[in-house]
Amino acid sequence: MALFKNIFSSDKKETLNKGLEKSKTSFFSKLSKAVAGKSKVDDDVLDELEEILVTSDVGVKTTIKIIERIENRVAQDKYLGTDELNQILREEIAGLLSETNVGEAADFEIPKDKKPYVLMVVGVNGVGKTTTIGKLAFQLKNKGLKVVLGAADTFRAAAIDQLQVWADRVDVPIVKQDMGSDPASVAFDTLQSGVNQDADVIIIDTAGRLHNKVNLMNELTKVKRVMQKVIGNAPHDVLLVLDGSTGQNAFEQAKQFTAATEVTSLAVTKLDGTAKGGVVIGISDQFQIPVKYIGVGEGIEDLQVFNKYEFVDSFFK
């Protein structure tokens, strides 16, 4: 099908295939049992498929859309064999995701008309937020871009130390203050430093708390307001990091964070260690916010741009 083209390099594709291995194995073992002894896609197979998609963390709303598309296909083609189901799934899920104009990037890039490009990163503790920042800084630096990090998660000393470790590893400058400092002050200093250094990209880490949405909203609003004193339209992107291994909890976090602050893009991490990779399909479909990055391994190069066609191709291959 024309939707599936080799966009990624063979190394990158291999990493994606490997990163989704647990999700894929879990999904297909369930699918094999569902179609055992069946020759055609009938109501029973569709009922089984619906349950498999839901239990693979694709999400109820997205699952219903997928099942409806396959039902239409069955009605149109009159007969569909179960041996064709895998290919049909690939095509219909890619078709569903193609209805949004996101998830089509093939490489790390930032808009050229915004310099410095300011990215604010949010997410609860433990989702891989700081690691994602470090890996993203590595990828952008490899593109020849000058990157500056800001340690505005000042509520945990460990967060500042962890970001410093990544700054040292990637060899990019970091702006930080003592634990307990005003996050907005750190963000302000970081943007000033980035402007003075003629940086291309500034990445601001923020506190990972969600127990009180009002406090979170007030804090992030203040950080944004103070940043805009240095760069008028900052931040250009608010990236929410979600832990893919938590499945439906990732949906819930996305709902709560998007209610608390304006999120403009998503990163889904830790997909290599889980069978819940289907969550990316559901999140891509349900939230009107693009999934930009996915984490498919522990290596520094294992943060990838999310390309929906490559993802679906790897998941259903």
PDB file of C-alpha atoms in Angstrom:
ATOM      1  CA  MET A   1       0.000   0.000   0.000  1.00  0.00           C
ATOM      2  CA  ALA A   2       1.253   3.494  -0.823  1.00  0.00           C
ATOM      3  CA  LEU A   3       1.041   4.546   2.832  1.00  0.00           C
ATOM      4  CA  PHE A   4       4.021   2.356   3.693  1.00  0.00           C
ATOM      5  CA  LYS A   5       7.310   3.626   2.358  1.00  0.00           C
ATOM      6  CA  ASN A   6      10.782   3.188   3.813  1.00  0.00           C
ATOM      7  CA  ILE A   7      11.198   6.572   5.490  1.00  0.00           C
ATOM      8  CA  PHE A   8      13.648   5.568   8.213  1.00  0.00           C
ATOM      9  CA  SER A   9      17.193   4.317   7.748  1.00  0.00           C
ATOM     10  CA  SER A  10      17.658   0.562   8.240  1.00  0.00           C
ATOM     11  CA  ASP A  11      19.364   1.112  11.633  1.00  0.00           C
ATOM     12  CA  LYS A  12      16.587   3.365  12.890  1.00  0.00           C
ATOM     13  CA  LYS A  13      13.913   0.961  11.628  1.00  0.00           C
ATOM     14  CA  GLU A  14      15.651  -1.963  13.305  1.00  0.00           C
ATOM     15  CA  THR A  15      15.707  -0.050  16.613  1.00  0.00           C
ATOM     16  CA  LEU A  16      11.988   0.680  16.255  1.00  0.00           C
ATOM     17  CA  ASN A  17      11.201  -2.972  15.437  1.00  0.00           C
ATOM     18  CA  LYS A  18      13.196  -4.119  18.461  1.00  0.00           C
ATOM     19  CA  GLY A  19      11.644  -1.468  20.721  1.00  0.00           C
ATOM     20  CA  LEU A  20       8.119  -2.638  19.864  1.00  0.00           C
ATOM     21  CA  GLU A  21       8.940  -6.360  20.107  1.00  0.00           C
ATOM     22  CA  LYS A  22       7.168  -6.967  23.453  1.00  0.00           C
ATOM     23  CA  SER A  23       4.032  -5.131  22.348  1.00  0.00           C
ATOM     24  CA  LYS A  24       3.981  -6.927  19.026  1.00  0.00           C
ATOM     25  CA  THR A  25       4.548 -10.397  20.514  1.00  0.00           C
ATOM     26  CA  SER A  26       1.774  -9.884  23.081  1.00  0.00           C
ATOM     27  CA  PHE A  27      -0.657  -8.577  20.452  1.00  0.00           C
ATOM     28  CA  PHE A  28      -0.059 -11.338  17.914  1.00  0.00           C
ATOM     29  CA  SER A  29      -0.176 -14.168  20.445  1.00  0.00           C
ATOM     30  CA  LYS A  30      -3.672 -12.934  21.394  1.00  0.00           C
ATOM     31  CA  LEU A  31      -4.636 -12.473  17.737  1.00  0.00           C
ATOM     32  CA  SER A  32      -3.442 -15.986  16.785  1.00  0.00           C
ATOM     33  CA  LYS A  33      -5.645 -17.522  19.490  1.00  0.00           C
ATOM     34  CA  ALA A  34      -8.610 -15.411  18.358  1.00  0.00           C
ATOM     35  CA  VAL A  35      -8.454 -16.563  14.730  1.00  0.00           C
ATOM     36  CA  ALA A  36      -7.417 -20.182  15.388  1.00  0.00           C
ATOM     37  CA  GLY A  37      -9.649 -22.448  13.357  1.00  0.00           C
ATOM     38  CA  LYS A  38     -11.394 -19.502  11.649  1.00  0.00           C
ATOM     39  CA  SER A  39     -11.112 -18.948   7.921  1.00  0.00           C
ATOM     40  CA  LYS A  40     -12.876 -15.622   7.570  1.00  0.00           C
ATOM     41  CA  VAL A  41     -13.298 -12.368   9.466  1.00  0.00           C
ATOM     42  CA  ASP A  42     -16.789 -12.642  10.962  1.00  0.00           C
ATOM     43  CA  ASP A  43     -18.599 -11.067  13.941  1.00  0.00           C
ATOM     44  CA  ASP A  44     -16.923 -13.434  16.403  1.00  0.00           C
ATOM     45  CA  VAL A  45     -13.451 -12.529  15.116  1.00  0.00           C
ATOM     46  CA  LEU A  46     -14.301  -8.823  15.250  1.00  0.00           C
ATOM     47  CA  ASP A  47     -15.534  -9.181  18.852  1.00  0.00           C
ATOM     48  CA  GLU A  48     -12.275 -10.910  19.782  1.00  0.00           C
ATOM     49  CA  LEU A  49     -10.253  -8.290  17.918  1.00  0.00           C
ATOM     50  CA  GLU A  50     -12.065  -5.502  19.751  1.00  0.00           C
ATOM     51  CA  GLU A  51     -11.122  -7.049  23.105  1.00  0.00           C
ATOM     52  CA  ILE A  52      -7.501  -7.541  22.008  1.00  0.00           C
ATOM     53  CA  LEU A  53      -7.160  -3.905  20.918  1.00  0.00           C
ATOM     54  CA  VAL A  54      -8.628  -2.630  24.198  1.00  0.00           C
ATOM     55  CA  THR A  55      -6.403  -4.897  26.307  1.00  0.00           C
ATOM     56  CA  SER A  56      -3.406  -3.771  24.221  1.00  0.00           C
ATOM     57  CA  ASP A  57      -4.078  -0.223  25.517  1.00  0.00           C
ATOM     58  CA  VAL A  58      -5.193   1.182  22.177  1.00  0.00           C
ATOM     59  CA  GLY A  59      -8.135   2.718  24.078  1.00  0.00           C
ATOM     60  CA  VAL A  60     -11.880   2.175  23.718  1.00  0.00           C
ATOM     61  CA  LYS A  61     -12.660   5.140  21.432  1.00  0.00           C
ATOM     62  CA  THR A  62      -9.856   4.369  18.984  1.00  0.00           C
ATOM     63  CA  THR A  63     -10.670   0.638  19.068  1.00  0.00           C
ATOM     64  CA  ILE A  64     -14.290   1.358  18.076  1.00  0.00           C
ATOM     65  CA  LYS A  65     -13.066   3.457  15.122  1.00  0.00           C
ATOM     66  CA  ILE A  66     -10.716   0.660  13.986  1.00  0.00           C
ATOM     67  CA  ILE A  67     -13.434  -2.013  14.267  1.00  0.00           C
ATOM     68  CA  GLU A  68     -15.867   0.185  12.273  1.00  0.00           C
ATOM     69  CA  ARG A  69     -13.282   0.603   9.520  1.00  0.00           C
ATOM     70  CA  ILE A  70     -12.722  -3.158   9.343  1.00  0.00           C
ATOM     71  CA  GLU A  71     -16.496  -3.813   9.342  1.00  0.00           C
ATOM     72  CA  ASN A  72     -16.807  -1.455   6.371  1.00  0.00           C
ATOM     73  CA  ARG A  73     -13.996  -3.331   4.660  1.00  0.00           C
ATOM     74  CA  VAL A  74     -15.742  -6.688   5.278  1.00  0.00           C
ATOM     75  CA  ALA A  75     -19.038  -5.298   3.906  1.00  0.00           C
ATOM     76  CA  GLN A  76     -17.259  -3.881   0.866  1.00  0.00           C
ATOM     77  CA  ASP A  77     -15.107  -6.923   0.045  1.00  0.00           C
ATOM     78  CA  LYS A  78     -17.832  -9.462   1.020  1.00  0.00           C
ATOM     79  CA  TYR A  79     -15.184 -11.988   2.078  1.00  0.00           C
ATOM     80  CA  LEU A  80     -12.043 -11.401   4.073  1.00  0.00           C
ATOM     81  CA  GLY A  81      -9.853 -14.293   5.165  1.00  0.00           C
ATOM     82  CA  THR A  82      -8.281 -14.279   8.625  1.00  0.00           C
ATOM     83  CA  ASP A  83      -4.862 -14.594   6.964  1.00  0.00           C
ATOM     84  CA  GLU A  84      -5.443 -11.087   5.552  1.00  0.00           C
ATOM     85  CA  LEU A  85      -6.334  -9.587   8.934  1.00  0.00           C
ATOM     86  CA  ASN A  86      -2.806  -8.483   9.784  1.00  0.00           C
ATOM     87  CA  GLN A  87      -2.442  -6.508   6.556  1.00  0.00           C
ATOM     88  CA  ILE A  88      -5.939  -5.036   6.927  1.00  0.00           C
ATOM     89  CA  LEU A  89      -5.114  -3.875  10.455  1.00  0.00           C
ATOM     90  CA  ARG A  90      -1.947  -2.188   9.231  1.00  0.00           C
ATOM     91  CA  GLU A  91      -3.793  -0.417   6.437  1.00  0.00           C
ATOM     92  CA  GLU A  92      -6.855   0.656   8.445  1.00  0.00           C
ATOM     93  CA  ILE A  93      -4.905   1.915  11.473  1.00  0.00           C
ATOM     94  CA  ALA A  94      -2.488   3.810   9.222  1.00  0.00           C
ATOM     95  CA  GLY A  95      -5.518   5.152   7.349  1.00  0.00           C
ATOM     96  CA  LEU A  96      -7.121   6.272  10.611  1.00  0.00           C
ATOM     97  CA  LEU A  97      -3.951   8.030  11.769  1.00  0.00           C
ATOM     98  CA  SER A  98      -3.427   9.585   8.338  1.00  0.00           C
ATOM     99  CA  GLU A  99      -6.575  11.671   8.937  1.00  0.00           C
ATOM    100  CA  THR A 100      -4.457  13.923  11.153  1.00  0.00           C
ATOM    101  CA  ASN A 101      -1.614  15.950   9.651  1.00  0.00           C
ATOM    102  CA  VAL A 102       0.886  14.949  12.332  1.00  0.00           C
ATOM    103  CA  GLY A 103       3.308  12.102  12.907  1.00  0.00           C
ATOM    104  CA  GLU A 104       4.841  12.443   9.451  1.00  0.00           C
ATOM    105  CA  ALA A 105       8.321  13.696  10.362  1.00  0.00           C
ATOM    106  CA  ALA A 106      11.280  11.506   9.470  1.00  0.00           C
ATOM    107  CA  ASP A 107      13.986  13.312  11.426  1.00  0.00           C
ATOM    108  CA  PHE A 108      14.651  15.754  14.257  1.00  0.00           C
ATOM    109  CA  GLU A 109      14.010  19.314  13.160  1.00  0.00           C
ATOM    110  CA  ILE A 110      12.858  22.653  14.549  1.00  0.00           C
ATOM    111  CA  PRO A 111      11.220  25.618  12.804  1.00  0.00           C
ATOM    112  CA  LYS A 112      13.876  27.804  11.199  1.00  0.00           C
ATOM    113  CA  ASP A 113      11.920  31.028  11.707  1.00  0.00           C
ATOM    114  CA  LYS A 114      12.185  30.954  15.527  1.00  0.00           C
ATOM    115  CA  LYS A 115      15.593  31.507  17.061  1.00  0.00           C
ATOM    116  CA  PRO A 116      16.171  30.597  19.746  1.00  0.00           C
ATOM    117  CA  TYR A 117      13.421  27.970  19.686  1.00  0.00           C
ATOM    118  CA  VAL A 118      12.162  27.546  23.261  1.00  0.00           C
ATOM    119  CA  LEU A 119      10.843  24.162  24.366  1.00  0.00           C
ATOM    120  CA  MET A 120       9.307  23.719  27.830  1.00  0.00           C
ATOM    121  CA  VAL A 121       9.072  20.107  29.047  1.00  0.00           C
ATOM    122  CA  VAL A 122       6.394  18.954  31.524  1.00  0.00           C
ATOM    123  CA  GLY A 123       5.400  15.593  33.012  1.00  0.00           C
ATOM    124  CA  VAL A 124       5.141  13.799  36.344  1.00  0.00           C
ATOM    125  CA  ASN A 125       8.238  12.440  38.087  1.00  0.00           C
ATOM    126  CA  GLY A 126       9.454   9.062  36.885  1.00  0.00           C
ATOM    127  CA  VAL A 127       8.183   9.174  33.289  1.00  0.00           C
ATOM    128  CA  GLY A 128      11.642   9.742  31.805  1.00  0.00           C
ATOM    129  CA  LYS A 129      11.332  13.519  31.453  1.00  0.00           C
ATOM    130  CA  THR A 130      14.964  14.448  32.149  1.00  0.00           C
ATOM    131  CA  THR A 131      16.266  11.503  30.115  1.00  0.00           C
ATOM    132  CA  THR A 132      14.092  12.595  27.180  1.00  0.00           C
ATOM    133  CA  ILE A 133      15.520  16.133  27.448  1.00  0.00           C
ATOM    134  CA  GLY A 134      19.070  14.753  27.421  1.00  0.00           C
ATOM    135  CA  LYS A 135      18.447  12.494  24.431  1.00  0.00           C
ATOM    136  CA  LEU A 136      16.659  15.281  22.544  1.00  0.00           C
ATOM    137  CA  ALA A 137      19.575  17.649  23.226  1.00  0.00           C
ATOM    138  CA  PHE A 138      21.919  14.973  21.833  1.00  0.00           C
ATOM    139  CA  GLN A 139      19.881  14.569  18.631  1.00  0.00           C
ATOM    140  CA  LEU A 140      19.541  18.314  18.035  1.00  0.00           C
ATOM    141  CA  LYS A 141      23.221  18.936  18.715  1.00  0.00           C
ATOM    142  CA  ASN A 142      24.035  16.207  16.172  1.00  0.00           C
ATOM    143  CA  LYS A 143      22.090  18.280  13.648  1.00  0.00           C
ATOM    144  CA  GLY A 144      24.586  21.102  14.213  1.00  0.00           C
ATOM    145  CA  LEU A 145      22.269  23.110  16.462  1.00  0.00           C
ATOM    146  CA  LYS A 146      23.457  24.977  19.563  1.00  0.00           C
ATOM    147  CA  VAL A 147      21.404  23.760  22.555  1.00  0.00           C
ATOM    148  CA  VAL A 148      21.120  25.259  26.072  1.00  0.00           C
ATOM    149  CA  LEU A 149      19.380  23.459  28.966  1.00  0.00           C
ATOM    150  CA  GLY A 150      17.556  25.103  31.890  1.00  0.00           C
ATOM    151  CA  ALA A 151      17.098  23.224  35.204  1.00  0.00           C
ATOM    152  CA  ALA A 152      13.793  24.775  36.324  1.00  0.00           C
ATOM    153  CA  ASP A 153      12.690  21.651  38.231  1.00  0.00           C
ATOM    154  CA  THR A 154      14.027  23.162  41.455  1.00  0.00           C
ATOM    155  CA  PHE A 155      11.865  21.141  43.850  1.00  0.00           C
ATOM    156  CA  ARG A 156      14.157  18.099  43.734  1.00  0.00           C
ATOM    157  CA  ALA A 157      17.935  18.309  44.023  1.00  0.00           C
ATOM    158  CA  ALA A 158      18.076  15.015  42.109  1.00  0.00           C
ATOM    159  CA  ALA A 159      16.355  16.619  39.111  1.00  0.00           C
ATOM    160  CA  ILE A 160      19.007  19.355  38.883  1.00  0.00           C
ATOM    161  CA  ASP A 161      21.827  16.833  39.330  1.00  0.00           C
ATOM    162  CA  GLN A 162      20.351  14.484  36.738  1.00  0.00           C
ATOM    163  CA  LEU A 163      20.046  17.248  34.148  1.00  0.00           C
ATOM    164  CA  GLN A 164      23.649  18.278  34.886  1.00  0.00           C
ATOM    165  CA  VAL A 165      24.757  14.681  34.181  1.00  0.00           C
ATOM    166  CA  TRP A 166      23.013  14.816  30.803  1.00  0.00           C
ATOM    167  CA  ALA A 167      24.439  18.264  30.008  1.00  0.00           C
ATOM    168  CA  ASP A 168      27.937  16.895  30.705  1.00  0.00           C
ATOM    169  CA  ARG A 169      27.296  13.737  28.687  1.00  0.00           C
ATOM    170  CA  VAL A 170      25.973  15.601  25.651  1.00  0.00           C
ATOM    171  CA  ASP A 171      28.395  18.509  26.181  1.00  0.00           C
ATOM    172  CA  VAL A 172      25.846  21.316  26.131  1.00  0.00           C
ATOM    173  CA  PRO A 173      25.643  24.316  28.526  1.00  0.00           C
ATOM    174  CA  ILE A 174      23.195  24.239  31.429  1.00  0.00           C
ATOM    175  CA  VAL A 175      21.747  27.073  33.523  1.00  0.00           C
ATOM    176  CA  LYS A 176      20.811  26.141  37.087  1.00  0.00           C
ATOM    177  CA  GLN A 177      20.315  27.543  40.578  1.00  0.00           C
ATOM    178  CA  ASP A 178      20.077  25.981  44.021  1.00  0.00           C
ATOM    179  CA  MET A 179      17.273  23.585  44.966  1.00  0.00           C
ATOM    180  CA  GLY A 180      14.214  25.552  46.077  1.00  0.00           C
ATOM    181  CA  SER A 181      14.943  28.504  43.783  1.00  0.00           C
ATOM    182  CA  ASP A 182      12.119  30.129  41.851  1.00  0.00           C
ATOM    183  CA  PRO A 183      11.612  28.055  38.644  1.00  0.00           C
ATOM    184  CA  ALA A 184      10.595  31.208  36.732  1.00  0.00           C
ATOM    185  CA  SER A 185      13.903  32.837  37.716  1.00  0.00           C
ATOM    186  CA  VAL A 186      15.846  29.858  36.326  1.00  0.00           C
ATOM    187  CA  ALA A 187      13.826  29.991  33.096  1.00  0.00           C
ATOM    188  CA  PHE A 188      14.471  33.739  32.780  1.00  0.00           C
ATOM    189  CA  ASP A 189      18.237  33.264  33.294  1.00  0.00           C
ATOM    190  CA  THR A 190      18.285  30.375  30.808  1.00  0.00           C
ATOM    191  CA  LEU A 191      16.613  32.383  28.061  1.00  0.00           C
ATOM    192  CA  GLN A 192      18.936  35.347  28.641  1.00  0.00           C
ATOM    193  CA  SER A 193      21.932  33.026  28.533  1.00  0.00           C
ATOM    194  CA  GLY A 194      20.610  31.324  25.387  1.00  0.00           C
ATOM    195  CA  VAL A 195      20.128  34.661  23.626  1.00  0.00           C
ATOM    196  CA  ASN A 196      23.637  35.803  24.659  1.00  0.00           C
ATOM    197  CA  GLN A 197      25.142  32.538  23.375  1.00  0.00           C
ATOM    198  CA  ASP A 198      23.209  32.755  20.079  1.00  0.00           C
ATOM    199  CA  ALA A 199      21.576  29.393  20.851  1.00  0.00           C
ATOM    200  CA  ASP A 200      19.330  27.678  18.330  1.00  0.00           C
ATOM    201  CA  VAL A 201      17.330  25.717  20.910  1.00  0.00           C
ATOM    202  CA  ILE A 202      16.586  26.248  24.609  1.00  0.00           C
ATOM    203  CA  ILE A 203      15.052  23.346  26.549  1.00  0.00           C
ATOM    204  CA  ILE A 204      13.513  24.106  29.958  1.00  0.00           C
ATOM    205  CA  ASP A 205      12.897  21.268  32.453  1.00  0.00           C
ATOM    206  CA  THR A 206       9.991  21.897  34.871  1.00  0.00           C
ATOM    207  CA  ALA A 207       8.746  20.312  38.091  1.00  0.00           C
ATOM    208  CA  GLY A 208       6.958  16.981  37.755  1.00  0.00           C
ATOM    209  CA  ARG A 209       3.998  17.400  40.044  1.00  0.00           C
ATOM    210  CA  LEU A 210       0.308  16.994  39.363  1.00  0.00           C
ATOM    211  CA  HIS A 211      -1.273  16.512  42.789  1.00  0.00           C
ATOM    212  CA  ASN A 212      -2.656  20.051  42.681  1.00  0.00           C
ATOM    213  CA  LYS A 213      -3.593  21.192  39.184  1.00  0.00           C
ATOM    214  CA  VAL A 214      -4.222  24.772  40.291  1.00  0.00           C
ATOM    215  CA  ASN A 215      -0.692  25.116  41.688  1.00  0.00           C
ATOM    216  CA  LEU A 216       0.782  23.474  38.600  1.00  0.00           C
ATOM    217  CA  MET A 217      -1.146  25.785  36.275  1.00  0.00           C
ATOM    218  CA  ASN A 218      -0.151  28.870  38.272  1.00  0.00           C
ATOM    219  CA  GLU A 219       3.481  27.822  38.338  1.00  0.00           C
ATOM    220  CA  LEU A 220       3.714  27.046  34.609  1.00  0.00           C
ATOM    221  CA  THR A 221       1.787  30.219  33.737  1.00  0.00           C
ATOM    222  CA  LYS A 222       4.294  32.241  35.779  1.00  0.00           C
ATOM    223  CA  VAL A 223       7.251  30.501  34.091  1.00  0.00           C
ATOM    224  CA  LYS A 224       5.775  31.308  30.654  1.00  0.00           C
ATOM    225  CA  ARG A 225       5.044  34.932  31.595  1.00  0.00           C
ATOM    226  CA  VAL A 226       8.589  35.501  32.857  1.00  0.00           C
ATOM    227  CA  MET A 227      10.120  33.828  29.766  1.00  0.00           C
ATOM    228  CA  GLN A 228       8.127  36.168  27.533  1.00  0.00           C
ATOM    229  CA  LYS A 229       9.971  39.124  29.048  1.00  0.00           C
ATOM    230  CA  VAL A 230      13.058  37.813  27.233  1.00  0.00           C
ATOM    231  CA  ILE A 231      11.502  36.194  24.128  1.00  0.00           C
ATOM    232  CA  GLY A 232       8.041  37.505  23.302  1.00  0.00           C
ATOM    233  CA  ASN A 233       6.296  34.328  22.142  1.00  0.00           C
ATOM    234  CA  ALA A 234       8.123  31.773  24.328  1.00  0.00           C
ATOM    235  CA  PRO A 235       7.695  28.897  24.823  1.00  0.00           C
ATOM    236  CA  HIS A 236       7.204  27.818  21.224  1.00  0.00           C
ATOM    237  CA  ASP A 237       6.390  24.244  22.270  1.00  0.00           C
ATOM    238  CA  VAL A 238       5.186  22.657  25.535  1.00  0.00           C
ATOM    239  CA  LEU A 239       6.181  18.976  25.412  1.00  0.00           C
ATOM    240  CA  LEU A 240       4.391  16.548  27.752  1.00  0.00           C
ATOM    241  CA  VAL A 241       6.383  13.372  28.479  1.00  0.00           C
ATOM    242  CA  LEU A 242       4.316  10.217  29.178  1.00  0.00           C
ATOM    243  CA  ASP A 243       5.473   6.769  30.305  1.00  0.00           C
ATOM    244  CA  GLY A 244       4.144   4.316  27.703  1.00  0.00           C
ATOM    245  CA  SER A 245       4.581   1.367  30.087  1.00  0.00           C
ATOM    246  CA  THR A 246       1.733   2.717  32.248  1.00  0.00           C
ATOM    247  CA  GLY A 247      -0.793   2.145  29.428  1.00  0.00           C
ATOM    248  CA  GLN A 248      -4.131   3.718  30.291  1.00  0.00           C
ATOM    249  CA  ASN A 249      -2.517   5.802  33.069  1.00  0.00           C
ATOM    250  CA  ALA A 250      -0.652   7.632  30.295  1.00  0.00           C
ATOM    251  CA  PHE A 251      -4.055   8.574  28.809  1.00  0.00           C
ATOM    252  CA  GLU A 252      -5.172   9.843  32.212  1.00  0.00           C
ATOM    253  CA  GLN A 253      -1.994  11.899  32.711  1.00  0.00           C
ATOM    254  CA  ALA A 254      -2.412  13.390  29.242  1.00  0.00           C
ATOM    255  CA  LYS A 255      -5.995  14.377  30.097  1.00  0.00           C
ATOM    256  CA  GLN A 256      -5.008  15.935  33.419  1.00  0.00           C
ATOM    257  CA  PHE A 257      -1.980  17.812  32.114  1.00  0.00           C
ATOM    258  CA  THR A 258      -3.815  19.174  29.093  1.00  0.00           C
ATOM    259  CA  ALA A 259      -6.520  20.417  31.497  1.00  0.00           C
ATOM    260  CA  ALA A 260      -3.885  22.074  33.701  1.00  0.00           C
ATOM    261  CA  THR A 261      -1.771  23.747  31.037  1.00  0.00           C
ATOM    262  CA  GLU A 262      -1.523  24.222  27.285  1.00  0.00           C
ATOM    263  CA  VAL A 263       0.350  21.208  25.927  1.00  0.00           C
ATOM    264  CA  THR A 264       1.368  21.385  22.264  1.00  0.00           C
ATOM    265  CA  SER A 265       3.220  18.082  21.736  1.00  0.00           C
ATOM    266  CA  LEU A 266       3.787  14.678  23.370  1.00  0.00           C
ATOM    267  CA  ALA A 267       6.659  12.247  23.911  1.00  0.00           C
ATOM    268  CA  VAL A 268       5.878   8.628  24.866  1.00  0.00           C
ATOM    269  CA  THR A 269       8.786   6.852  26.588  1.00  0.00           C
ATOM    270  CA  LYS A 270       9.805   3.345  27.755  1.00  0.00           C
ATOM    271  CA  LEU A 271       8.048   1.500  24.931  1.00  0.00           C
ATOM    272  CA  ASP A 272      10.825  -1.100  24.717  1.00  0.00           C
ATOM    273  CA  GLY A 273      10.134  -2.491  28.199  1.00  0.00           C
ATOM    274  CA  THR A 274       6.391  -2.956  27.853  1.00  0.00           C
ATOM    275  CA  ALA A 275       3.640  -4.780  25.969  1.00  0.00           C
ATOM    276  CA  LYS A 276       1.522  -1.610  26.087  1.00  0.00           C
ATOM    277  CA  GLY A 277       2.873   0.016  22.899  1.00  0.00           C
ATOM    278  CA  GLY A 278      -0.660   0.202  21.519  1.00  0.00           C
ATOM    279  CA  VAL A 279      -1.147   3.238  23.744  1.00  0.00           C
ATOM    280  CA  VAL A 280       0.706   5.334  21.146  1.00  0.00           C
ATOM    281  CA  ILE A 281      -1.953   4.516  18.526  1.00  0.00           C
ATOM    282  CA  GLY A 282      -4.739   5.592  20.878  1.00  0.00           C
ATOM    283  CA  ILE A 283      -2.990   8.742  22.061  1.00  0.00           C
ATOM    284  CA  SER A 284      -2.163   9.733  18.451  1.00  0.00           C
ATOM    285  CA  ASP A 285      -5.793   9.339  17.487  1.00  0.00           C
ATOM    286  CA  GLN A 286      -7.595  10.733  20.528  1.00  0.00           C
ATOM    287  CA  PHE A 287      -5.650  13.792  21.544  1.00  0.00           C
ATOM    288  CA  GLN A 288      -5.590  16.746  19.209  1.00  0.00           C
ATOM    289  CA  ILE A 289      -1.938  17.057  20.211  1.00  0.00           C
ATOM    290  CA  PRO A 290       0.796  15.478  18.096  1.00  0.00           C
ATOM    291  CA  VAL A 291       3.030  12.697  19.396  1.00  0.00           C
ATOM    292  CA  LYS A 292       6.445  14.048  18.385  1.00  0.00           C
ATOM    293  CA  TYR A 293       8.871  11.596  19.980  1.00  0.00           C
ATOM    294  CA  ILE A 294       8.925   8.006  21.235  1.00  0.00           C
ATOM    295  CA  GLY A 295      11.461   6.274  23.463  1.00  0.00           C
ATOM    296  CA  VAL A 296      12.272   2.769  22.169  1.00  0.00           C
ATOM    297  CA  GLY A 297      15.404   1.880  24.145  1.00  0.00           C
ATOM    298  CA  GLU A 298      17.846   2.944  26.840  1.00  0.00           C
ATOM    299  CA  GLY A 299      20.627   4.096  24.506  1.00  0.00           C
ATOM    300  CA  ILE A 300      21.278   7.789  23.901  1.00  0.00           C
ATOM    301  CA  GLU A 301      20.186   7.382  20.270  1.00  0.00           C
ATOM    302  CA  ASP A 302      16.985   5.500  21.145  1.00  0.00           C
ATOM    303  CA  LEU A 303      14.713   8.545  21.197  1.00  0.00           C
ATOM    304  CA  GLN A 304      13.049   8.680  17.775  1.00  0.00           C
ATOM    305  CA  VAL A 305      10.766  11.097  16.022  1.00  0.00           C
ATOM    306  CA  PHE A 306       7.320   9.509  15.848  1.00  0.00           C
ATOM    307  CA  ASN A 307       6.345   8.602  12.322  1.00  0.00           C
ATOM    308  CA  LYS A 308       2.901   7.013  12.334  1.00  0.00           C
ATOM    309  CA  TYR A 309       3.472   4.953   9.186  1.00  0.00           C
ATOM    310  CA  GLU A 310       6.780   3.517  10.365  1.00  0.00           C
ATOM    311  CA  PHE A 311       5.254   2.839  13.798  1.00  0.00           C
ATOM    312  CA  VAL A 312       2.245   0.952  12.423  1.00  0.00           C
ATOM    313  CA  ASP A 313       4.442  -0.888   9.928  1.00  0.00           C
ATOM    314  CA  SER A 314       6.747  -2.077  12.743  1.00  0.00           C
ATOM    315  CA  PHE A 315       3.879  -2.931  15.095  1.00  0.00           C
ATOM    316  CA  PHE A 316       2.013  -5.092  12.569  1.00  0.00           C
ATOM    317  CA  LYS A 317       4.930  -6.560  10.648  1.00  0.00           C
TER     318      LYS A 317
END
